[in-house]
XYZ file of C-alpha atoms in Angstrom:
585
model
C -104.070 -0.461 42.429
C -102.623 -3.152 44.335
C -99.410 -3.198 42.170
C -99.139 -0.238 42.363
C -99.477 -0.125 45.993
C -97.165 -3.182 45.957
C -94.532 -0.819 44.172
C -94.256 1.970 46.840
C -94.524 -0.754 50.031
C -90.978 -1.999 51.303
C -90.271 -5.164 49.577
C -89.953 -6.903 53.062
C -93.736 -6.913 53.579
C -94.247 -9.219 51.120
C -92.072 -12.291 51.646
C -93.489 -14.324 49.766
C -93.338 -12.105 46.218
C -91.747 -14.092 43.441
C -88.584 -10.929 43.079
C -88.211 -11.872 46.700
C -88.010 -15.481 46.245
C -85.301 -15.133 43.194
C -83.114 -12.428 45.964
C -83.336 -14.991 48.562
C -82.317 -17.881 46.653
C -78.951 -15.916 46.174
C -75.920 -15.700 48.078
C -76.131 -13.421 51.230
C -75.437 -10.161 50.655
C -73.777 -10.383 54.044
C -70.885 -11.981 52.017
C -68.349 -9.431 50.921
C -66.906 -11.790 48.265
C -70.412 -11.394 46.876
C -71.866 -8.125 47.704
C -72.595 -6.106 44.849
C -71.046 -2.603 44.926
C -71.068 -0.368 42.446
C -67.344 1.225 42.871
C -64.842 1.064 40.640
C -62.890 -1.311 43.300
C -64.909 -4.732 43.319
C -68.613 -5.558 41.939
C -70.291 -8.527 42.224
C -71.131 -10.543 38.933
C -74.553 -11.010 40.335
C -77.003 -8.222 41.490
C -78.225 -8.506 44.812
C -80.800 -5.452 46.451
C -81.310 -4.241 49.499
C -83.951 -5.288 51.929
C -85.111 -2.113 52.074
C -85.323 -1.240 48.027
C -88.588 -0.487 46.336
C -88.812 -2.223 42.679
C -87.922 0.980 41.025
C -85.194 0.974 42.805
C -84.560 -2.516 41.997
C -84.842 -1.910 38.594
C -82.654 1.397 38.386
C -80.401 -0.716 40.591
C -80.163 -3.537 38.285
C -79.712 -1.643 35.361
C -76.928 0.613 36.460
C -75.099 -2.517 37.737
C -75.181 -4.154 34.411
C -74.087 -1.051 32.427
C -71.172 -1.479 34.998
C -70.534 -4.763 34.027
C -70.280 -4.209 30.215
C -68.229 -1.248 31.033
C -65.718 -3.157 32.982
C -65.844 -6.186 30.684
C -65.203 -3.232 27.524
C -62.103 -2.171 29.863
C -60.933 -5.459 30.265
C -60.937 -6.061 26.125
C -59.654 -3.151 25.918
C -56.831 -3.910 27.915
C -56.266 -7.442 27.296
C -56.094 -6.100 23.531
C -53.184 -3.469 24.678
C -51.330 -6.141 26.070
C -51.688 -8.062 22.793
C -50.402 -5.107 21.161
C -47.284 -4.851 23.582
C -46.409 -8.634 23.529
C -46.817 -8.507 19.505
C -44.667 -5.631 19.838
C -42.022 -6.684 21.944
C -42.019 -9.677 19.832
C -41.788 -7.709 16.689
C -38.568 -5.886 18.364
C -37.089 -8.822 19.815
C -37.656 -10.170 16.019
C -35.960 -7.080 14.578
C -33.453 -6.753 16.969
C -32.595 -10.519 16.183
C -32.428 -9.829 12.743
C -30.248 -6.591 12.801
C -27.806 -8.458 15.286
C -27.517 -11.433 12.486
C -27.452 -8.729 9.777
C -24.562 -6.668 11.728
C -22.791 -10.117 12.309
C -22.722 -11.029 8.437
C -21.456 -7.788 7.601
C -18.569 -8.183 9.778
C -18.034 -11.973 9.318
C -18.315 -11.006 5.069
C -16.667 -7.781 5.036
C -15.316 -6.123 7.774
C -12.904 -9.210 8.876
C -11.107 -10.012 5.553
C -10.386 -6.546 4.963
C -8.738 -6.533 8.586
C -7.202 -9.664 7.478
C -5.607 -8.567 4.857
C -4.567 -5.178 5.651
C -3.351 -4.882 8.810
C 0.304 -6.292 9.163
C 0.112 -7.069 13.008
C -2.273 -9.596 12.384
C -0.335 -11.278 9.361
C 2.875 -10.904 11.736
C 0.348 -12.905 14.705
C -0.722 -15.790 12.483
C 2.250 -16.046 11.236
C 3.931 -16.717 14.901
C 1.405 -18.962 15.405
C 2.584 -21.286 13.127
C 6.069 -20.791 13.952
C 7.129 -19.338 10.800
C 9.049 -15.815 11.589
C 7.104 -12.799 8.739
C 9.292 -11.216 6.808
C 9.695 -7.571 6.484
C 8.879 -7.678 2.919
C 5.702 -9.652 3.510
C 4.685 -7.155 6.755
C 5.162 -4.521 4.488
C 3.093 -5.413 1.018
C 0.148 -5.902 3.904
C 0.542 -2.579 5.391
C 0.503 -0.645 1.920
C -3.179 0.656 2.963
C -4.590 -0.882 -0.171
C -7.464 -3.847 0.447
C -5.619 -6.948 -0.596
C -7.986 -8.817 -3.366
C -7.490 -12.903 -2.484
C -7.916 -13.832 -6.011
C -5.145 -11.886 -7.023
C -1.772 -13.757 -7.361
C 1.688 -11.270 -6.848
C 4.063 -14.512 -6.045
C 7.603 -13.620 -6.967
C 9.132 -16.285 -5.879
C 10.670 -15.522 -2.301
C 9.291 -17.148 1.192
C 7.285 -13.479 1.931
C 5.803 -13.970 -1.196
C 4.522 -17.284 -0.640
C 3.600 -16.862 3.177
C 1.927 -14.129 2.099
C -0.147 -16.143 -0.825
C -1.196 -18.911 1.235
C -2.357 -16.414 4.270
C -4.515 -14.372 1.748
C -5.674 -17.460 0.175
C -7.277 -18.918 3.572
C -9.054 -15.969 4.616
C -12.043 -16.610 2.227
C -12.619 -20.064 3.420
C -12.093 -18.933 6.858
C -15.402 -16.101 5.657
C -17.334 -19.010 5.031
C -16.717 -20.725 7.851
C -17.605 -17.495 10.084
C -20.586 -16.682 7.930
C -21.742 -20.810 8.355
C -21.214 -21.553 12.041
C -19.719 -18.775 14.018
C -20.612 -20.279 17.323
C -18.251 -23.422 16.429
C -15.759 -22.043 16.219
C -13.294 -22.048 19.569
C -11.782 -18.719 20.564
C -9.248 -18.594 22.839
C -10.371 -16.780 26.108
C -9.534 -13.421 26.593
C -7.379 -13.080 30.047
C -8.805 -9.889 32.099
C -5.788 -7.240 32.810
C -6.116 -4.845 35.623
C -8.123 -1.998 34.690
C -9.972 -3.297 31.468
C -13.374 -4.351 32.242
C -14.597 -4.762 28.786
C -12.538 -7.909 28.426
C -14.244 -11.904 29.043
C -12.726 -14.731 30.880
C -15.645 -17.415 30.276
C -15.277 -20.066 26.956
C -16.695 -18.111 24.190
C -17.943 -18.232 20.742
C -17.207 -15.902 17.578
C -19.980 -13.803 18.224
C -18.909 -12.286 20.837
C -15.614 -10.906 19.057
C -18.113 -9.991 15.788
C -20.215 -8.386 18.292
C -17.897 -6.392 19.765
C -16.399 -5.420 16.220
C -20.031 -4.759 14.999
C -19.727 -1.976 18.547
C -17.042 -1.034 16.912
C -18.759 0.327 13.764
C -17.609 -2.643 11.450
C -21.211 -3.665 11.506
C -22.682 -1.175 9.096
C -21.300 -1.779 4.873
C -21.324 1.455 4.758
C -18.646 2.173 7.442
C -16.423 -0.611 6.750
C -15.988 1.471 3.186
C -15.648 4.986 4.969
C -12.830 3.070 7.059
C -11.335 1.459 3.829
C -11.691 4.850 1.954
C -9.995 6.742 4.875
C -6.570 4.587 4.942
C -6.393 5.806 1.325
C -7.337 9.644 2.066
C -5.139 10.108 4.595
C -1.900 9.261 2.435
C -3.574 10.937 -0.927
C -3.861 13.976 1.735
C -0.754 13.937 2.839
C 0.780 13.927 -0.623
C -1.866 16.926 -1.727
C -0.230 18.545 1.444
C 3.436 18.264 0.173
C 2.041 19.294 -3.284
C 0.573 22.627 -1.344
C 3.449 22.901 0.329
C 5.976 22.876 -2.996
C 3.867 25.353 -4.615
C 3.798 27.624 -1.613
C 7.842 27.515 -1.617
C 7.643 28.157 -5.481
C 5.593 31.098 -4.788
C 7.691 32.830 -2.355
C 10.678 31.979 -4.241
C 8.912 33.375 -7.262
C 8.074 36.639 -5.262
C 11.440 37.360 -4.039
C 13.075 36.846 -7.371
C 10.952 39.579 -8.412
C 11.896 42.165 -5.683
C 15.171 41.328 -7.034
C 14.502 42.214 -10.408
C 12.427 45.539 -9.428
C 15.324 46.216 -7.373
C 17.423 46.265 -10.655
C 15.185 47.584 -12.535
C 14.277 50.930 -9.869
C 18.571 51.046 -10.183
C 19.055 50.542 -13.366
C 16.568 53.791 -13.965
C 18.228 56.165 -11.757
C 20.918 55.159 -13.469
C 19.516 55.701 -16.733
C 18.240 59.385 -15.307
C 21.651 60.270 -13.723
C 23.149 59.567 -17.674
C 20.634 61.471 -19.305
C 21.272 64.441 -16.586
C 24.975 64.185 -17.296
C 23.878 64.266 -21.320
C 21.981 67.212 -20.939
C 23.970 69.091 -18.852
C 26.918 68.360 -21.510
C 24.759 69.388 -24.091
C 24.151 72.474 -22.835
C 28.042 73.747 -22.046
C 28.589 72.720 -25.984
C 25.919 75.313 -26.654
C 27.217 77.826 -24.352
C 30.715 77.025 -25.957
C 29.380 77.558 -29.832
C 27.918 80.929 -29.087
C 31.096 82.175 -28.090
C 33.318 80.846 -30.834
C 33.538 82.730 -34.797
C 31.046 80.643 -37.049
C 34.218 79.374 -39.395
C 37.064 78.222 -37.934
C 39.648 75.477 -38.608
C 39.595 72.603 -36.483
C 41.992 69.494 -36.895
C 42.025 66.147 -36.105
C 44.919 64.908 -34.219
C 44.364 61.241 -34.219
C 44.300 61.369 -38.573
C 46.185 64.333 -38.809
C 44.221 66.346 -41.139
C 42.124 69.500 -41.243
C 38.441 69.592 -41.419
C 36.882 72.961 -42.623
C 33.155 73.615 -41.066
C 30.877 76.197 -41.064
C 29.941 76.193 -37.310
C 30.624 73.335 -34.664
C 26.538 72.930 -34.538
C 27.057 70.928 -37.412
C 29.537 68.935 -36.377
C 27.358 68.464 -33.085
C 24.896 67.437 -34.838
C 25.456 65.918 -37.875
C 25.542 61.717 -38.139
C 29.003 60.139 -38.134
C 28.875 56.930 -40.130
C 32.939 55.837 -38.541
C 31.005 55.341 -35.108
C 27.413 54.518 -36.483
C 25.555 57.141 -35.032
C 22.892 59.715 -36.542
C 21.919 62.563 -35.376
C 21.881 64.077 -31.568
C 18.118 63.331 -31.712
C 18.052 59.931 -33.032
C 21.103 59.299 -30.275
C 19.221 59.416 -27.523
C 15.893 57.671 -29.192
C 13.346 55.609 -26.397
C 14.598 52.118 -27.547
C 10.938 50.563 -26.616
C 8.611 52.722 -29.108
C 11.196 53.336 -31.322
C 10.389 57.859 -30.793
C 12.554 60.390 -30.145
C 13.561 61.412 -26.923
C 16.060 64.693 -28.067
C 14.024 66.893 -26.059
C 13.584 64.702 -22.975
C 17.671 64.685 -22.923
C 18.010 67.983 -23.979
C 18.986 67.466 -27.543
C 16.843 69.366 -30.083
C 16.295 67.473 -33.223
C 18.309 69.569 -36.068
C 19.096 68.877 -39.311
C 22.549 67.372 -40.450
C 25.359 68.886 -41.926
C 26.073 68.423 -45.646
C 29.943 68.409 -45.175
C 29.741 65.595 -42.029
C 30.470 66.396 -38.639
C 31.953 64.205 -35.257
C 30.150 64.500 -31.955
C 32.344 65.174 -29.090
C 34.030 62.122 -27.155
C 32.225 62.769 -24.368
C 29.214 62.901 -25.823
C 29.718 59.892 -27.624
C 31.135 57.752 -24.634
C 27.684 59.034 -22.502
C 25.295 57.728 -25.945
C 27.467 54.342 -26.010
C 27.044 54.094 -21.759
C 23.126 55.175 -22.439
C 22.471 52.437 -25.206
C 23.923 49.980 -22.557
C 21.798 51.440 -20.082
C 18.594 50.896 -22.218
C 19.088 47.262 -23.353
C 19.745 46.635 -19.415
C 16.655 48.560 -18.903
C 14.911 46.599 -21.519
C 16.437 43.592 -20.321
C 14.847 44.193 -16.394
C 11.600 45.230 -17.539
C 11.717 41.907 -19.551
C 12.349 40.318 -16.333
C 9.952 41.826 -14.253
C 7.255 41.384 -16.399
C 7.991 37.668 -16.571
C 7.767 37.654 -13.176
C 5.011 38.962 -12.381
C 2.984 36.218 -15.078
C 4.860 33.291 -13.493
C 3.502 34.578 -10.020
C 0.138 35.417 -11.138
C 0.235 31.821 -12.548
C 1.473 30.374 -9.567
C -0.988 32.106 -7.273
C -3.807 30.596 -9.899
C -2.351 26.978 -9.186
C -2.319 27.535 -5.895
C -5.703 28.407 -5.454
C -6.764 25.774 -7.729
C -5.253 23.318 -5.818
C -6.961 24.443 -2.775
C -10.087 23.930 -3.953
C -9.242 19.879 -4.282
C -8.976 19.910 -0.483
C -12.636 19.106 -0.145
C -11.794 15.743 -2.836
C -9.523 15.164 0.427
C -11.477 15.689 3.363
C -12.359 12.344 4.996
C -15.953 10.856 5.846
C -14.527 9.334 9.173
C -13.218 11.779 11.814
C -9.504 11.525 13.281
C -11.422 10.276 16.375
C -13.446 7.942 14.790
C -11.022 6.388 12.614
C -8.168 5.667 15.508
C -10.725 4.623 17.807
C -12.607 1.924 15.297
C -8.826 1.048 14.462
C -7.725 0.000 17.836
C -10.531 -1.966 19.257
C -10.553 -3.786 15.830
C -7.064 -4.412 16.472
C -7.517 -5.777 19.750
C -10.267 -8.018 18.905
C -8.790 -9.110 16.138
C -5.734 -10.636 16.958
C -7.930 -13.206 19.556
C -9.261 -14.581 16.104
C -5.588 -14.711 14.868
C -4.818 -18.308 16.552
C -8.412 -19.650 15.089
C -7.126 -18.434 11.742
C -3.862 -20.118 12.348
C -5.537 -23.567 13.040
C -7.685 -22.977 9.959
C -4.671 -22.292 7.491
C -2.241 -24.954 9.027
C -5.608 -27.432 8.141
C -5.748 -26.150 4.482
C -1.912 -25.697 4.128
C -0.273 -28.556 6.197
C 1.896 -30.041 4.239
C 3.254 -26.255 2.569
C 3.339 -25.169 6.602
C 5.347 -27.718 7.368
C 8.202 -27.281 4.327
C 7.928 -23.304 4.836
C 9.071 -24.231 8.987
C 11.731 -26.187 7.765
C 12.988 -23.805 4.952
C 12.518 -20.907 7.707
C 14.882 -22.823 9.993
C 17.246 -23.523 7.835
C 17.300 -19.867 6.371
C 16.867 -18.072 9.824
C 19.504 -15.444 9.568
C 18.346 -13.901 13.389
C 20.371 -15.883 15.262
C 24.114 -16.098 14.150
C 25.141 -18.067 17.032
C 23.845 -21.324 15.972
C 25.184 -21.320 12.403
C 28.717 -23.113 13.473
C 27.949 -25.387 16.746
C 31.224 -26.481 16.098
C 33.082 -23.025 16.239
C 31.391 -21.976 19.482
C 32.818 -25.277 21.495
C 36.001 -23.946 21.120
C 38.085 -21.696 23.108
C 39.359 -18.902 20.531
C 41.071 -16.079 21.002
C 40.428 -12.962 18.175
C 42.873 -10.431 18.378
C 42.022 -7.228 16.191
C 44.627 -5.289 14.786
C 43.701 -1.627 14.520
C 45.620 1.058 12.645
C 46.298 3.572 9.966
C 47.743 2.112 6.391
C 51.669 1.088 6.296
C 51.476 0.884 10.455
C 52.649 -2.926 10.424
C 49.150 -4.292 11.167
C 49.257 -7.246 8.328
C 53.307 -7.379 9.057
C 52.161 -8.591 12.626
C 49.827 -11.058 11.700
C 52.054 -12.696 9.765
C 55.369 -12.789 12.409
C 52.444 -14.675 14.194
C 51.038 -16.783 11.356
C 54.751 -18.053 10.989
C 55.543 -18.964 14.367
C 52.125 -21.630 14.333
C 51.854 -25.149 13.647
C 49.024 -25.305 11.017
C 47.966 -21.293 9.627
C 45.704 -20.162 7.260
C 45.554 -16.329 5.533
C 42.335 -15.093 4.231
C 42.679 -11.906 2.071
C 40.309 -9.865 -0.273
C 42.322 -10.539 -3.013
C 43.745 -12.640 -5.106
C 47.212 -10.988 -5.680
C 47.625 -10.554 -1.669
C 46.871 -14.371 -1.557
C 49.590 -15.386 -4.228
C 51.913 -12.851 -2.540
C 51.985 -14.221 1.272
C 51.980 -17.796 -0.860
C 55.414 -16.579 -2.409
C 56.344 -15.386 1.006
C 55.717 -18.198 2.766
C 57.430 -20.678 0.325
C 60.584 -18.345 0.048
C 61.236 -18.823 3.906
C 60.899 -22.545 3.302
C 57.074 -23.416 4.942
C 55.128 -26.059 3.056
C 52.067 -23.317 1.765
C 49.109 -24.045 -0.161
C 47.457 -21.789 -2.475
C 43.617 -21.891 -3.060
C 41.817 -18.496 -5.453
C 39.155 -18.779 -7.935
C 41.844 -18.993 -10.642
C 44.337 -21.227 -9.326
C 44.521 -24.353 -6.781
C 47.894 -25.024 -5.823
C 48.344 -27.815 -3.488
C 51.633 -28.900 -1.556
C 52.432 -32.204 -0.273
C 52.785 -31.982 3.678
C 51.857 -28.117 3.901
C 51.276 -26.655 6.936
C 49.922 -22.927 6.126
C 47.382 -22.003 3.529
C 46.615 -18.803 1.608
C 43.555 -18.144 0.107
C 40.800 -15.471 -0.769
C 38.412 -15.001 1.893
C 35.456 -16.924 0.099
C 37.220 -19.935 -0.314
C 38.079 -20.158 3.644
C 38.090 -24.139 4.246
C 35.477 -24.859 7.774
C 36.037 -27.862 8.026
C 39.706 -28.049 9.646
C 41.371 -26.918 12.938
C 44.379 -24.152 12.540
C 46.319 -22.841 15.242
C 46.659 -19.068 13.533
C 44.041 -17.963 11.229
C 44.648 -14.285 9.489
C 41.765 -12.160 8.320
C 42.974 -9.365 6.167
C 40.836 -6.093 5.478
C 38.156 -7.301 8.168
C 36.369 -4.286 7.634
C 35.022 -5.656 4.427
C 32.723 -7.297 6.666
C 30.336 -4.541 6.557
C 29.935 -4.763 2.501
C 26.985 -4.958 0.502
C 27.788 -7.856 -1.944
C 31.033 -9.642 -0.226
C 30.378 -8.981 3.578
C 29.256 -12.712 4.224
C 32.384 -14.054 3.262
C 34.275 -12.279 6.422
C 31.142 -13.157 8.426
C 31.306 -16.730 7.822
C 34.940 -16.550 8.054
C 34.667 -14.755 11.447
C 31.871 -17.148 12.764
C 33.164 -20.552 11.449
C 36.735 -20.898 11.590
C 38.494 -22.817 14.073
């Protein structure tokens, strides 16, 4: 009774209880740090009642405080394990991320920059400035052929673009490895930023950042690097398939109108035929009218053999066969020469049967049979034609539509778009690795770069104003002498030549060299004589004549005549008159 009495009192009335004692001996629960609330803000870790609480309420206190606490301590596993989950994550991204950047990096480092390399003819013409050596057009060319070049194969021939070529495609696998090794040692030169182009850096860099930038670019991914590769070659196989198209469209049109032409003959040719066989039957029919009339024996003779032919009736002579002019019957006169039957009654000829005692057709008859056999084998002939005709165009139209099913073989994988876009940011990246590539070949290749910038110097043909130092000290004077032939222009020259201390005459040939020679010695001046048959050499001679390729460089003259300076401009001989023109003094 008394606990239970103690159960329903206020807990203050007993001071000295033992639930009291453990309460007091806490914290106040005037402290707000320590207060135990049971909100979802702050709770205490320790359970502190009210003065005023029975021990019911104690209890029902206590225990709803500690479900609290395991509740909050399940949220804040539960939490603590979702930020596990995110950092493991992020990590796991950060991981992949890594990974696809290095992945994306190999595949441009392996794949996507040797086939740049080696394709693209800018970047060939780049390097090759770099290391002072001018590219040839030959060389530009054989790299811009839209083919991959393959570095292990060899296609030397001999001439400076051939072997500038060579050694370029034989660095660019070492230069791979060396991206694929250590891309970040590598120096690249800074790119300068131009107005307007934000996407460029000023800062030192590293490789990377040009793969990276290529690997924006698309080059990252295998798979487009061989859509891009593919695409150079399907864009010139397409735009040969087009020209193919195109023919066969022209040959079809020609085709058609060739046979308009010959149904135009043929549609003339048969009203021709039907205007003949009119004219036929109409004739036909006035000989009938004709016979009626006339006795059924008379005498009839022939003027043109001068004798007398005796016939029953002129039917029979109608239409009886006359082997002199190698025709039969009216019928068989007139017969349809495709199926071989007779057409008598379609010309108005009625098939009869022939005279015993022979009988002539009349000459007009027989001139309209000879003009209607010429009529059908030009009929024949058309209908021949037209029938061709038509097969070659049904053939054609076959090809054609053939060929236009291969468009889809054609059709590319990479859009216009796509293709000119990847093209020119590769293009711009790429030459900033072209003077990293230049230090990297003039290291495998130094002693080969160094002979090539000598032989280059020496065989520089873009600057013909340094060839002769010598020749451009002096003060010359060229006078050209213009004119139609016979007009005095070589006559001139000469007066000139004469008149001068020291002369020399350069001519095409070696006739017109031995003639001024013979001129020259006739009027009594010391000449030499210098062709590729003959060397004639005079004591104390003043003038020369020679053929234009053996023009002497090495001594002053006062007159120098070029003949036939026009030949300047030929194929095989034009560097004769160039030197000539250049180097003379």
């Amino acid at each position: 009774r008394q606990y239970q009495q103690r159960r329903h009192r206020p807990l203050a009335l007993f001071p000295a209880s033992r639930a009291w004692r453990s309460f007091s001996s806490a914290t106040s629960p005037q402290d707000p740090s320590q207060h135990n609330a049971c909100s979802d803000d702050t709770i205490t870790k320790d359970f502190i009642p009210e003065p005023h609480m029975t021990l019911q309420q104690v209890h029902e206190a206590r225990q709803a405080h500690e479900q609290r606490l395991a509740q909050l301590k399940a949220e804040e596993r539960v939490r603590a394990h979702e930020e596990l989950q995110a950092q493991q994550a992020e990590a796991s991204r950060r991981r992949k991320a890594e990974r696809a950047l290095a992945t994306s990096r190999m595949n441009v480092a392996k794949y996507a920059v040797p086939y740049l390399l080696s394709t693209r003819s800018d970047l060939f013409a780049s390097v090759m400035a770099e290391l002072e050596i001018s590219s040839s057009a030959g060389a530009a060319e054989g790299m811009a052929s839209g083919h991959h070049v393959d570095p292990t194969s060899s296609n030397d021939d001999g001439s400076p673009a051939a072997q500038y070529k060579g050694i370029y495609v034989d660095s660019i696998p070492s230069f791979v490895q060396q991206l694929l090794g250590a891309p970040e040692t590598l120096s690249i030169i800074p790119l300068s930023k131009e107005p307007g182009d934000i996407d460029r850096f000023t800062d030192t860099c590293s490789a990377n950042i040009l793969l990276d930038r290529l690997s924006d670019a698309g080059f990252g991914d295998a798979q487009f690097i061989k859509h891009h590769r593919q695409n150079r070659k399907t864009k010139s196989d397409y735009a040969r398939y087009l020209q193919r198209v195109k023919r066969k469209i022209v040959d079809l049109e020609s085709r058609k109108r060739k046979l308009l032409l010959f149904e135009s003959n043929l549609s003339s040719v048969e009203k021709e035929v039907e205007e003949v066989e009119n004219e036929l039957k109409d004739l036909i029919q006035m000989e009938r009218i004709e016979i009626t009339e006339e006795e059924p024996v008379q005498e009839t003779s022939s003027k043109e053999a001068g004798t007398s032919i005796k016939v029953s009736s002129l039917t029979s002579m109608r239409d009886s066969p006359t082997k002199l002019l190698g025709f039969g019957s009216a019928a068989s006169a007139v017969e349809d020469p495709k199926d071989g039957s007779a057409s008598g009654e379609e010309a108005g000829v009625e098939p009869t049967q022939t005279g015993t005692d022979g009988s002539m057709l009349s000459p007009a008859r027989i001139r309209l049979h000879r003009r209607l056999r010429k009529l059908y084998r030009r009929l024949e002939k058309h209908e021949k034609s037209v029938m061709q005709g038509t097969q070659a165009i049904e053939g054609a139209e076959r090809q054609l539509e053939k060929l236009k099913k291969e468009k889809e073989k054609y059709q590319p994988v990479l859009t216009d778009e796509q293709y000119d876009t990847a093209a020119a940011l590769a293009g711009d990246t790429m030459k900033y690795f072209c003077p990293t590539f230049a230090r990297h070949l003039h290291g495998r290749h130094e002693q080969l770069i160094e002979r090539y910038r000598i032989l280059d110097a020496q065989t520089d043909l873009t600057k013909p104003q340094d060839w002769y130092p010598r020749a451009r000290l002096d003060r010359r004077k060229i006078i050209y002498h213009g004119g139609p032939t016979n007009s005095g222009k070589t006559w001139t020259a000469l007066q000139r030549l004469k008149e001068a201390n020291r002369g020399l005459y350069l001519g095409p040939l070696r006739l017109l060299a031995a003639e001024i020679y013979e001129q020259l010695t006739s009027e009594g001046i010391y000449c030499n004589l210098f062709t590729g048959q003959e060397k004639k050499e005079i004591p104390f001679a003043t003038h020369s004549a020679a053929t234009v390729e053996l023009a002497s460089l090495d001594r002053d003259f006062d007159v120098v005549v070029i003949d036939e300076i026009q030949m300047i401009s030929d194929e095989f001989r034009g560097w004769a008159w160039t030197r000539a023109l250049l180097g003379l003094r």
